[in-house]
CSV table of C-alpha atoms in Angstrom, one decimal:
chain,number,residue,atom,x,y,z
A,132,MET,CA,34.2,-50.3,110.8
A,133,LYS,CA,34.6,-50.4,114.5
A,134,LEU,CA,37.3,-52.9,115.5
A,135,ASP,CA,37.5,-55.0,118.5
A,136,ARG,CA,40.2,-53.8,120.9
A,137,SER,CA,42.3,-56.8,120.2
A,138,HIS,CA,42.3,-56.1,116.5
A,139,PRO,CA,45.5,-54.3,115.5
A,140,ALA,CA,45.1,-51.0,113.8
A,141,ASP,CA,46.3,-50.3,110.2
A,142,ASP,CA,49.4,-48.6,111.4
A,143,ARG,CA,50.4,-51.6,113.5
A,144,LEU,CA,49.9,-53.9,110.5
A,145,ILE,CA,51.9,-51.6,108.3
A,146,ALA,CA,54.6,-51.4,111.0
A,147,VAL,CA,54.7,-55.2,111.0
A,148,TYR,CA,54.9,-55.2,107.3
A,149,PHE,CA,57.8,-52.7,107.2
A,150,GLY,CA,59.6,-54.7,109.9
A,151,ASP,CA,59.4,-51.9,112.5
A,152,GLU,CA,62.3,-52.3,114.8
A,153,GLU,CA,60.8,-50.2,117.5
A,154,ALA,CA,57.9,-52.6,118.0
A,155,SER,CA,59.0,-55.2,120.5
A,156,GLU,CA,59.4,-58.8,119.5
A,157,ALA,CA,56.5,-59.7,121.8
A,158,ASP,CA,54.2,-57.1,120.2
A,159,ARG,CA,55.1,-58.4,116.7
A,160,ARG,CA,54.5,-62.0,117.8
A,161,SER,CA,51.1,-61.1,119.2
A,162,VAL,CA,50.1,-59.4,116.0
A,163,ARG,CA,51.2,-62.4,114.0
A,164,GLN,CA,49.3,-64.7,116.3
A,165,HIS,CA,46.2,-62.5,115.9
A,166,LEU,CA,46.5,-62.6,112.1
A,167,HIS,CA,46.6,-66.4,112.1
A,168,GLY,CA,43.4,-66.5,114.1
A,169,CYS,CA,41.4,-63.6,112.7
A,170,GLU,CA,40.3,-63.9,109.1
A,171,ALA,CA,39.1,-60.3,108.9
A,172,CYS,CA,42.5,-59.0,110.0
A,173,THR,CA,44.3,-61.3,107.7
A,174,TRP,CA,42.2,-60.0,104.9
A,175,ARG,CA,42.9,-56.4,106.0
A,176,TYR,CA,46.6,-57.1,106.2
A,177,THR,CA,46.7,-58.6,102.7
A,178,GLU,CA,44.6,-55.8,101.4
A,179,LEU,CA,47.1,-53.3,102.9
A,180,THR,CA,50.4,-55.0,102.0
A,181,ALA,CA,49.8,-56.8,98.7
A,182,PRO,CA,49.5,-53.5,96.8
A,183,LEU,CA,52.5,-52.2,98.5
A,184,GLU,CA,54.4,-55.3,97.6
A,185,ARG,CA,53.3,-55.0,94.0
A,186,LEU,CA,54.3,-51.4,94.0
A,187,ARG,CA,57.8,-52.2,95.2
A,188,ARG,CA,58.3,-54.9,92.6
A,189,ASP,CA,56.9,-52.7,89.9
A,190,ALA,CA,59.1,-49.8,90.9
A,191,ALA,CA,62.2,-51.9,90.9
A,192,SER,CA,61.5,-53.5,87.5
A,193,GLU,CA,60.6,-50.1,86.0
A,194,ALA,CA,63.9,-48.6,87.1
A,195,ASP,CA,65.8,-51.7,85.9
A,196,GLU,CA,64.1,-51.4,82.5
A,197,VAL,CA,65.4,-47.9,82.2
A,198,PHE,CA,68.9,-48.5,83.7
A,199,THR,CA,70.0,-51.5,81.7
A,200,SER,CA,73.4,-53.1,82.1
A,201,ALA,CA,74.7,-51.3,79.0
A,202,ARG,CA,73.5,-48.0,80.4
A,203,LEU,CA,75.1,-48.7,83.8
A,204,ASP,CA,78.4,-49.5,82.0
A,205,ALA,CA,78.2,-46.2,80.1
A,206,GLN,CA,77.5,-44.4,83.3
A,207,CYS,CA,80.4,-46.0,85.1
A,208,ALA,CA,82.7,-45.1,82.2
A,209,ARG,CA,81.5,-41.5,82.3
A,210,ILE,CA,82.1,-41.3,86.1
A,211,MET,CA,85.6,-42.7,85.6
A,212,GLY,CA,86.2,-40.3,82.8
A,213,ARG,CA,85.2,-37.3,84.9
A,214,LEU,CA,87.4,-38.6,87.7
A,215,ASP,CA,90.3,-38.9,85.3
A,216,ALA,CA,89.8,-35.3,84.3
A,217,LYS,CA,89.7,-34.3,88.0
A,218,THR,CA,92.6,-36.4,89.3
A,219,VAL,CA,95.1,-36.7,86.4
A,220,GLY,CA,94.5,-33.2,85.1
A,221,ALA,CA,94.6,-32.0,81.5
A,222,ARG,CA,96.5,-34.2,79.2
A,223,VAL,CA,98.6,-32.7,76.4
A,224,VAL,CA,97.5,-34.3,73.2
A,225,PRO,CA,100.5,-34.5,70.8
A,226,PHE,CA,99.6,-32.6,67.7
A,227,PRO,CA,100.2,-33.0,64.8
A,228,ILE,CA,100.8,-36.7,65.1
A,229,GLY,CA,103.0,-36.9,62.0
A,230,ALA,CA,105.3,-34.2,63.1
A,231,ASN,CA,105.6,-35.7,66.5
A,232,ARG,CA,106.5,-39.0,65.0
A,233,LEU,CA,109.1,-37.4,62.8
A,234,SER,CA,110.7,-35.4,65.6
A,235,ARG,CA,110.8,-38.5,67.7
A,236,ALA,CA,112.5,-40.4,64.9
A,237,VAL,CA,115.0,-37.6,64.4
A,238,ILE,CA,115.9,-37.6,68.1
A,239,ARG,CA,116.2,-41.4,68.2
A,240,ARG,CA,118.3,-41.8,65.1
A,241,PRO,CA,121.3,-39.4,64.8
A,242,VAL,CA,122.3,-41.0,61.5
A,243,MET,CA,119.1,-39.7,60.0
A,244,ARG,CA,120.0,-36.3,61.3
A,245,TRP,CA,123.4,-36.4,59.6
A,246,VAL,CA,121.8,-37.5,56.3
A,247,ALA,CA,119.3,-34.7,56.5
A,248,ALA,CA,122.1,-32.2,57.2
A,249,ALA,CA,124.2,-33.5,54.3
A,250,ALA,CA,121.3,-33.3,52.0
A,251,ALA,CA,120.6,-29.7,53.0
A,252,ALA,CA,124.2,-28.8,52.6
A,253,GLY,CA,124.4,-30.5,49.2
A,254,LEU,CA,121.4,-28.6,48.1
A,255,LEU,CA,122.9,-25.3,49.2
A,256,VAL,CA,126.2,-26.0,47.4
A,257,GLY,CA,124.4,-27.0,44.3
A,258,LEU,CA,122.4,-23.9,44.2
A,259,ALA,CA,125.4,-21.7,44.8
A,260,ALA,CA,127.4,-23.4,42.1
A,261,GLY,CA,124.6,-23.3,39.7
A,262,ARG,CA,124.2,-19.6,40.3
A,263,LEU,CA,127.9,-18.9,39.8
A,264,ILE,CA,128.0,-20.8,36.5
A,265,GLU,CA,124.9,-19.1,35.3
A,266,SER,CA,126.4,-15.7,36.1
A,267,ASP,CA,129.6,-16.5,34.3
A,268,ARG,CA,127.7,-17.6,31.2
A,269,GLY,CA,125.7,-14.5,31.3
A,270,ARG,CA,128.8,-12.3,31.5
A,271,VAL,CA,130.4,-14.1,28.5
A,272,ALA,CA,127.2,-13.8,26.5
A,273,GLN,CA,127.0,-10.1,27.4
A,274,VAL,CA,130.6,-9.5,26.1
A,275,ALA,CA,129.9,-11.4,22.9
A,276,GLN,CA,126.6,-9.5,22.4
A,277,THR,CA,128.4,-6.1,23.0
A,278,ALA,CA,131.0,-7.1,20.4
A,279,ARG,CA,128.4,-8.0,17.9
A,280,THR,CA,126.4,-4.9,18.5
A,281,SER,CA,129.5,-2.7,18.1
A,282,ALA,CA,130.4,-4.4,14.9
A,283,SER,CA,126.9,-4.1,13.3
A,284,ALA,CA,125.9,-0.7,14.7
A,285,PRO,CA,125.6,2.2,12.2
A,286,ARG,CA,128.6,4.4,12.4
A,287,LEU,CA,128.5,8.1,13.3
A,288,PRO,CA,127.5,10.1,10.2
A,289,VAL,CA,130.5,10.8,8.1
A,290,PRO,CA,130.6,14.2,6.5
A,291,SER,CA,129.3,13.8,3.0
A,292,PRO,CA,130.8,15.4,0.0
A,293,GLU,CA,127.8,17.8,-0.3
A,294,PRO,CA,127.3,19.1,3.2
A,295,ALA,CA,125.5,22.3,2.2
A,296,VAL,CA,122.7,20.4,0.5
A,297,ALA,CA,122.1,18.2,3.5
A,298,ALA,CA,122.2,21.2,5.8
A,299,GLU,CA,119.8,23.0,3.6
A,300,SER,CA,117.2,20.2,3.7
A,301,ASP,CA,117.7,19.8,7.5
A,302,GLU,CA,117.2,23.4,7.9
A,303,ALA,CA,114.0,23.4,6.1
A,304,THR,CA,112.6,20.4,8.0
A,305,LEU,CA,113.5,22.0,11.4
A,306,THR,CA,112.0,25.3,10.4
A,307,GLU,CA,108.8,23.5,9.5
A,308,ILE,CA,108.6,21.7,12.8
A,309,GLU,CA,109.3,24.8,14.8
A,310,ALA,CA,106.7,26.7,12.9
A,311,ALA,CA,104.2,24.0,13.7
A,312,ALA,CA,105.2,24.0,17.4
A,313,ARG,CA,105.0,27.7,17.7
A,314,SER,CA,101.5,27.8,16.4
A,315,GLN,CA,100.2,25.8,19.3
A,316,ARG,CA,102.3,27.2,22.1
A,317,ILE,CA,101.0,26.6,25.6
A,318,PRO,CA,101.7,29.6,27.9
A,319,ALA,CA,102.4,27.4,30.9
A,320,LEU,CA,105.2,25.6,29.1
A,321,SER,CA,106.9,28.8,27.9
A,322,VAL,CA,109.4,28.8,30.8
A,323,LEU,CA,110.5,25.3,29.9
A,324,ASP,CA,110.7,26.2,26.3
A,325,GLN,CA,113.0,29.1,27.0
A,326,MET,CA,115.3,26.9,29.0
A,327,THR,CA,115.6,24.4,26.2
A,328,PRO,CA,118.1,25.1,23.4
A,329,HIS,CA,116.4,25.4,20.1
A,330,LEU,CA,117.4,23.3,17.2
A,331,ARG,CA,117.6,26.1,14.9
A,332,GLN,CA,120.1,27.9,17.1
A,333,ASP,CA,122.1,24.7,17.2
A,334,ALA,CA,122.1,24.5,13.5
A,335,VAL,CA,123.3,28.1,13.2
A,336,LEU,CA,126.0,27.5,15.7
A,337,VAL,CA,127.2,24.4,13.9
A,338,ARG,CA,127.3,26.3,10.7
A,339,ALA,CA,129.3,29.1,12.2
A,340,ILE,CA,131.8,26.6,13.6
A,341,ARG,CA,132.3,25.1,10.2
B,84,MET,CA,63.7,-30.4,102.8
B,85,THR,CA,67.4,-30.4,102.3
B,86,LEU,CA,69.1,-33.2,104.1
B,87,PRO,CA,72.4,-32.5,105.8
B,88,ASP,CA,74.8,-33.2,103.1
B,89,GLY,CA,78.1,-33.1,104.5
B,90,PRO,CA,80.2,-35.2,106.1
B,91,ASP,CA,80.2,-36.4,109.6
B,92,GLU,CA,79.5,-33.4,111.6
B,93,THR,CA,76.1,-32.9,110.1
B,94,LEU,CA,74.9,-36.3,111.2
B,95,PRO,CA,72.4,-36.2,114.1
B,96,VAL,CA,73.8,-36.2,117.5
B,97,SER,CA,71.7,-39.1,118.6
B,98,LEU,CA,73.0,-41.3,115.8
B,99,PRO,CA,71.2,-44.6,115.7
B,100,ASP,CA,73.2,-47.7,116.2
B,101,LEU,CA,73.7,-48.4,112.5
B,102,PRO,CA,75.1,-51.7,111.3
B,103,ARG,CA,78.8,-52.1,111.3
B,104,PRO,CA,80.7,-51.2,108.3
B,105,ASP,CA,80.3,-53.6,105.4
B,106,GLU,CA,82.3,-54.3,102.3
B,107,ASP,CA,81.5,-51.0,100.7
B,108,SER,CA,82.7,-49.2,103.7
B,109,ARG,CA,85.9,-51.1,103.7
B,110,ILE,CA,86.6,-50.2,100.1
B,111,ALA,CA,85.7,-46.6,100.8
B,112,ALA,CA,88.2,-46.6,103.7
B,113,GLU,CA,90.9,-47.9,101.3
B,114,VAL,CA,90.1,-45.2,98.8
B,115,LYS,CA,90.3,-42.7,101.5
B,116,ALA,CA,93.7,-44.0,102.6
B,117,LEU,CA,95.0,-44.0,99.0
B,118,VAL,CA,93.9,-40.4,98.5
B,119,ARG,CA,95.6,-39.4,101.7
B,120,GLU,CA,98.8,-41.0,100.4
B,121,GLY,CA,98.4,-39.0,97.3
B,122,ASN,CA,98.1,-42.1,95.2
B,123,LEU,CA,95.2,-40.8,93.1
B,124,GLU,CA,95.5,-43.3,90.3
B,125,ALA,CA,95.2,-46.3,92.7
B,126,ALA,CA,92.4,-44.5,94.5
B,127,ARG,CA,90.5,-44.0,91.3
B,128,ASP,CA,90.9,-47.7,90.4
B,129,ARG,CA,89.7,-48.8,93.7
B,130,PHE,CA,86.8,-46.4,93.6
B,131,SER,CA,85.6,-47.9,90.4
B,132,ALA,CA,84.8,-51.1,92.3
B,133,LEU,CA,82.7,-49.0,94.7
B,134,VAL,CA,80.9,-47.4,91.8
B,135,ARG,CA,80.1,-50.8,90.3
B,136,ARG,CA,78.7,-52.0,93.6
B,137,GLN,CA,76.5,-49.0,94.3
B,138,GLN,CA,75.4,-47.6,90.9
B,139,ARG,CA,72.4,-49.8,90.3
B,140,ARG,CA,70.8,-49.0,93.7
B,141,ALA,CA,71.8,-45.3,93.3
B,142,SER,CA,70.2,-45.2,89.8
B,143,ARG,CA,67.0,-46.7,91.1
B,144,ILE,CA,66.8,-44.2,93.9
B,145,ALA,CA,67.6,-41.2,91.7
B,146,TYR,CA,65.1,-42.4,89.1
B,147,HIS,CA,62.3,-42.7,91.6
B,148,PHE,CA,63.0,-39.3,92.9
B,149,LEU,CA,63.4,-37.5,89.6
B,150,ARG,CA,61.3,-39.7,87.2
B,151,ASP,CA,63.6,-38.8,84.4
B,152,ALA,CA,66.4,-41.2,83.2
B,153,ALA,CA,68.8,-38.5,82.0
B,154,ASP,CA,68.4,-36.4,85.2
B,155,ALA,CA,68.8,-39.5,87.3
B,156,ASP,CA,71.9,-40.5,85.4
B,157,GLU,CA,73.5,-37.1,86.0
B,158,ALA,CA,72.5,-37.1,89.6
B,159,VAL,CA,74.2,-40.4,90.2
B,160,GLN,CA,77.3,-39.3,88.4
B,161,ASP,CA,77.5,-36.1,90.3
B,162,SER,CA,77.0,-38.0,93.6
B,163,PHE,CA,79.9,-40.3,92.9
B,164,ILE,CA,82.2,-37.5,91.9
B,165,LYS,CA,81.2,-35.6,95.0
B,166,VAL,CA,81.9,-38.7,97.1
B,167,PHE,CA,85.4,-39.1,95.6
B,168,SER,CA,86.1,-35.4,96.1
B,169,HIS,CA,85.1,-35.5,99.8
B,170,ILE,CA,86.2,-39.1,100.5
B,171,GLU,CA,88.6,-37.7,103.2
B,172,SER,CA,85.6,-36.7,105.3
B,173,PHE,CA,84.1,-40.2,105.2
B,174,ARG,CA,83.9,-41.8,108.6
B,175,GLU,CA,85.1,-45.4,108.5
B,176,ASP,CA,82.9,-46.3,111.5
B,177,LEU,CA,79.7,-45.6,109.6
B,178,PRO,CA,78.2,-47.5,106.7
B,179,PHE,CA,79.3,-46.0,103.4
B,180,GLU,CA,75.8,-46.6,102.0
B,181,VAL,CA,74.2,-44.2,104.4
B,182,TRP,CA,76.7,-41.5,103.7
B,183,PHE,CA,76.5,-42.0,100.0
B,184,THR,CA,72.7,-42.1,99.9
B,185,ARG,CA,72.5,-38.9,101.8
B,186,ILE,CA,74.7,-37.2,99.2
B,187,LEU,CA,72.6,-38.7,96.4
B,188,ILE,CA,69.3,-37.7,97.9
B,189,ASN,CA,70.5,-34.1,98.5
B,190,GLY,CA,71.6,-34.0,94.9
B,191,CYS,CA,68.2,-35.3,93.7
B,192,LEU,CA,66.3,-32.8,95.9
B,193,ASP,CA,68.4,-29.9,94.5
B,194,ARG,CA,67.6,-31.0,91.0
B,195,GLN,CA,63.9,-31.2,91.8
B,196,LYS,CA,64.0,-27.7,93.2
B,197,ALA,CA,65.9,-26.5,90.1
B,198,ARG,CA,63.3,-28.2,87.9
B,199,ARG,CA,60.5,-26.6,89.7
B,200,ARG,CA,62.1,-23.2,89.4
B,201,ARG,CA,62.5,-23.8,85.7
B,202,GLY,CA,59.0,-25.0,85.4
B,203,ARG,CA,57.7,-21.7,86.8
B,204,TRP,CA,59.1,-19.9,83.8
B,205,ALA,CA,59.0,-22.5,81.1
B,206,VAL,CA,55.9,-23.2,79.1
B,207,SER,CA,55.4,-27.0,79.0
B,208,LEU,CA,54.2,-28.9,76.0
B,209,PRO,CA,50.4,-29.6,76.0
B,210,GLU,CA,50.8,-33.3,76.5
B,211,ALA,CA,53.6,-33.1,79.0
B,212,GLU,CA,52.4,-33.8,82.5
B,213,PRO,CA,54.4,-34.2,85.6
B,214,GLY,CA,56.0,-37.6,85.7
B,215,GLU,CA,55.3,-38.4,82.1
B,216,ARG,CA,58.7,-37.5,80.7
B,217,SER,CA,60.3,-40.7,81.6
B,218,TRP,CA,57.6,-42.8,80.0
B,219,VAL,CA,58.9,-41.9,76.6
B,220,GLU,CA,62.1,-43.6,77.4
B,221,SER,CA,60.9,-46.5,79.4
B,222,VAL,CA,60.8,-49.7,77.5
B,223,PRO,CA,57.8,-51.9,78.0
B,224,ALA,CA,58.5,-55.1,79.8
B,225,ALA,CA,59.3,-58.0,77.5
B,226,GLY,CA,56.5,-60.5,76.8
B,227,LEU,CA,53.7,-58.0,77.3
B,228,SER,CA,51.0,-57.4,74.7
B,229,PRO,CA,50.6,-53.8,73.5
B,230,GLU,CA,47.5,-53.5,75.6
B,231,GLU,CA,49.2,-54.9,78.7
B,232,ALA,CA,52.2,-52.6,78.1
B,233,LEU,CA,49.9,-49.6,77.8
B,234,LEU,CA,48.0,-50.5,81.0
B,235,LEU,CA,51.3,-51.0,82.8
B,236,ARG,CA,52.5,-47.6,81.6
B,237,GLU,CA,49.3,-46.0,82.8
B,238,ARG,CA,49.5,-47.6,86.1
B,239,ARG,CA,53.1,-46.6,86.6
B,240,ALA,CA,52.2,-43.0,85.6
B,241,GLN,CA,49.4,-43.0,88.2
B,242,ILE,CA,51.6,-44.3,90.9
B,243,ALA,CA,54.4,-41.9,90.0
B,244,ALA,CA,52.0,-39.0,90.0
B,245,ALA,CA,50.6,-40.0,93.4
B,246,VAL,CA,54.1,-40.4,94.9
B,247,GLY,CA,55.0,-37.1,93.4
B,248,LYS,CA,52.1,-35.5,95.3
B,249,LEU,CA,53.5,-36.6,98.6
B,250,PRO,CA,55.2,-34.0,100.7
B,251,GLU,CA,59.0,-34.0,100.3
B,252,ARG,CA,59.8,-35.8,103.6
B,253,GLN,CA,57.0,-38.4,103.2
B,254,ARG,CA,58.2,-39.1,99.7
B,255,THR,CA,61.8,-39.4,100.8
B,256,VAL,CA,61.0,-41.7,103.6
B,257,PHE,CA,58.6,-43.8,101.5
B,258,LEU,CA,61.0,-44.2,98.7
B,259,LEU,CA,63.8,-45.2,100.9
B,260,CYS,CA,61.8,-47.5,103.2
B,261,HIS,CA,59.6,-49.1,100.6
B,262,TYR,CA,61.5,-49.1,97.3
B,263,GLU,CA,65.0,-49.5,98.7
B,264,GLY,CA,64.0,-51.6,101.8
B,265,CYS,CA,65.9,-49.3,104.2
B,266,SER,CA,65.0,-49.7,107.9
B,267,SER,CA,63.6,-46.7,109.8
B,268,ARG,CA,67.0,-46.6,111.5
B,269,GLU,CA,68.9,-46.4,108.3
B,270,VAL,CA,66.5,-43.8,106.9
B,271,SER,CA,67.0,-41.9,110.1
B,272,GLY,CA,70.8,-42.0,109.5
B,273,ILE,CA,70.3,-40.9,105.9
B,274,THR,CA,67.8,-38.1,106.5
B,275,GLY,CA,68.8,-36.9,109.9
B,276,LEU,CA,65.3,-37.3,111.1
B,277,ASN,CA,64.3,-38.9,114.3
B,278,GLU,CA,63.4,-42.6,114.0
B,279,SER,CA,59.9,-42.1,115.3
B,280,THR,CA,59.5,-39.2,112.9
B,281,VAL,CA,60.5,-41.5,110.0
B,282,ARG,CA,57.8,-44.0,111.0
B,283,VAL,CA,55.2,-41.3,111.2
B,284,HIS,CA,56.1,-40.0,107.8
B,285,LEU,CA,56.0,-43.5,106.4
B,286,PHE,CA,52.5,-44.3,107.8
B,287,ARG,CA,51.2,-41.0,106.5
B,288,ALA,CA,52.7,-41.6,103.1
B,289,VAL,CA,51.1,-45.0,102.9
B,290,ARG,CA,47.8,-43.6,104.0
B,291,ARG,CA,47.9,-40.8,101.6
B,292,LEU,CA,48.9,-43.0,98.7
B,293,ARG,CA,46.0,-45.3,99.4
B,294,SER,CA,43.6,-42.4,99.4
B,295,LEU,CA,45.2,-41.0,96.2
B,296,LEU,CA,45.3,-44.2,94.3
B,297,GLY,CA,42.2,-45.9,95.7
B,298,GLY,CA,41.9,-49.3,94.1
B,299,ASN,CA,45.0,-48.8,91.9
B,300,LEU,CA,47.3,-49.3,94.8
């Protein structure tokens, strides 16, 4: 479409729509006057700017639908949180909470400290006394047990009126044992065997003494 | 395009005559003074007021850039943290909004680049198309029938896809000028581009969107 010279071009119309500050006031006034008088240009201007206006409204509402007030609040909170971490630095979180509370209570109340110390001392004294008593009882019981044992224990063999008969029977038993042992002698143990005094020798020795 | 992120010295030499500092700038100046005194607790408390005032606008901008609610949320958070960390480089004679928006947009652009890098190596799901991720999260406007809500979602998806196809500078200028109502002078302050360049990018963006969307715009 070839336009009359007086018809403003699209760019000029858009410039007017965007409020172009470079265009002089006189220029803008002349365009507006032309638009009032020229139906074709008014139609062109509307055709150009109405969709742009709709686009702007649409864009704003679209962004506002995504960034609701709640979301903006959360965003603000996150920004402040990040700034806290940046400005205040790392915070020491008291851990564990129970222990911290207890230690604070102990620091604030010296009476409680004394009570705790007295309880600990009492416990120690009690333990020590209990142990002493227990050890005394044990000693007494041991002495009594020793006495009982010595009273009931079999005495050392008293020489009987017929020693020869007993010696004869012992002799026979020992001889039997020795014979049995000798039959299964292990060569590796022979050295130990030689070092060990034999029962028979002992018996002969005892008889000789008698 | 990475916008100059830093503080004052990266601003263009021919800085346009931006509006005088507003309430936000006054609060930012207070935060700066408190930080300088070493009173970080008070600075943090004062800064929360600034966050409250700016976060909705910031979330909108980030969402339009990134088209993903979680990503936008993180970008906004990071920007505020960055602002607080560098508050000492804030110039009281300039609007806080311009400085903050510059930081935010740079953060968004970095995220977009990172996403693109990841996208080169990641295999996307069959139904996942660019710009569609956020639709899962978006809640249809109240009072719409299911059909209307579906149409609205489709329309939004088309527009988002078309805006996403714009070159980076055009998209930035278009989003700031059109969605946020920034003047070309303010966009010039935010992006560091010349004012006339901003206007050129804006016209081109509108033209391209019209051709991309046809009757849907």
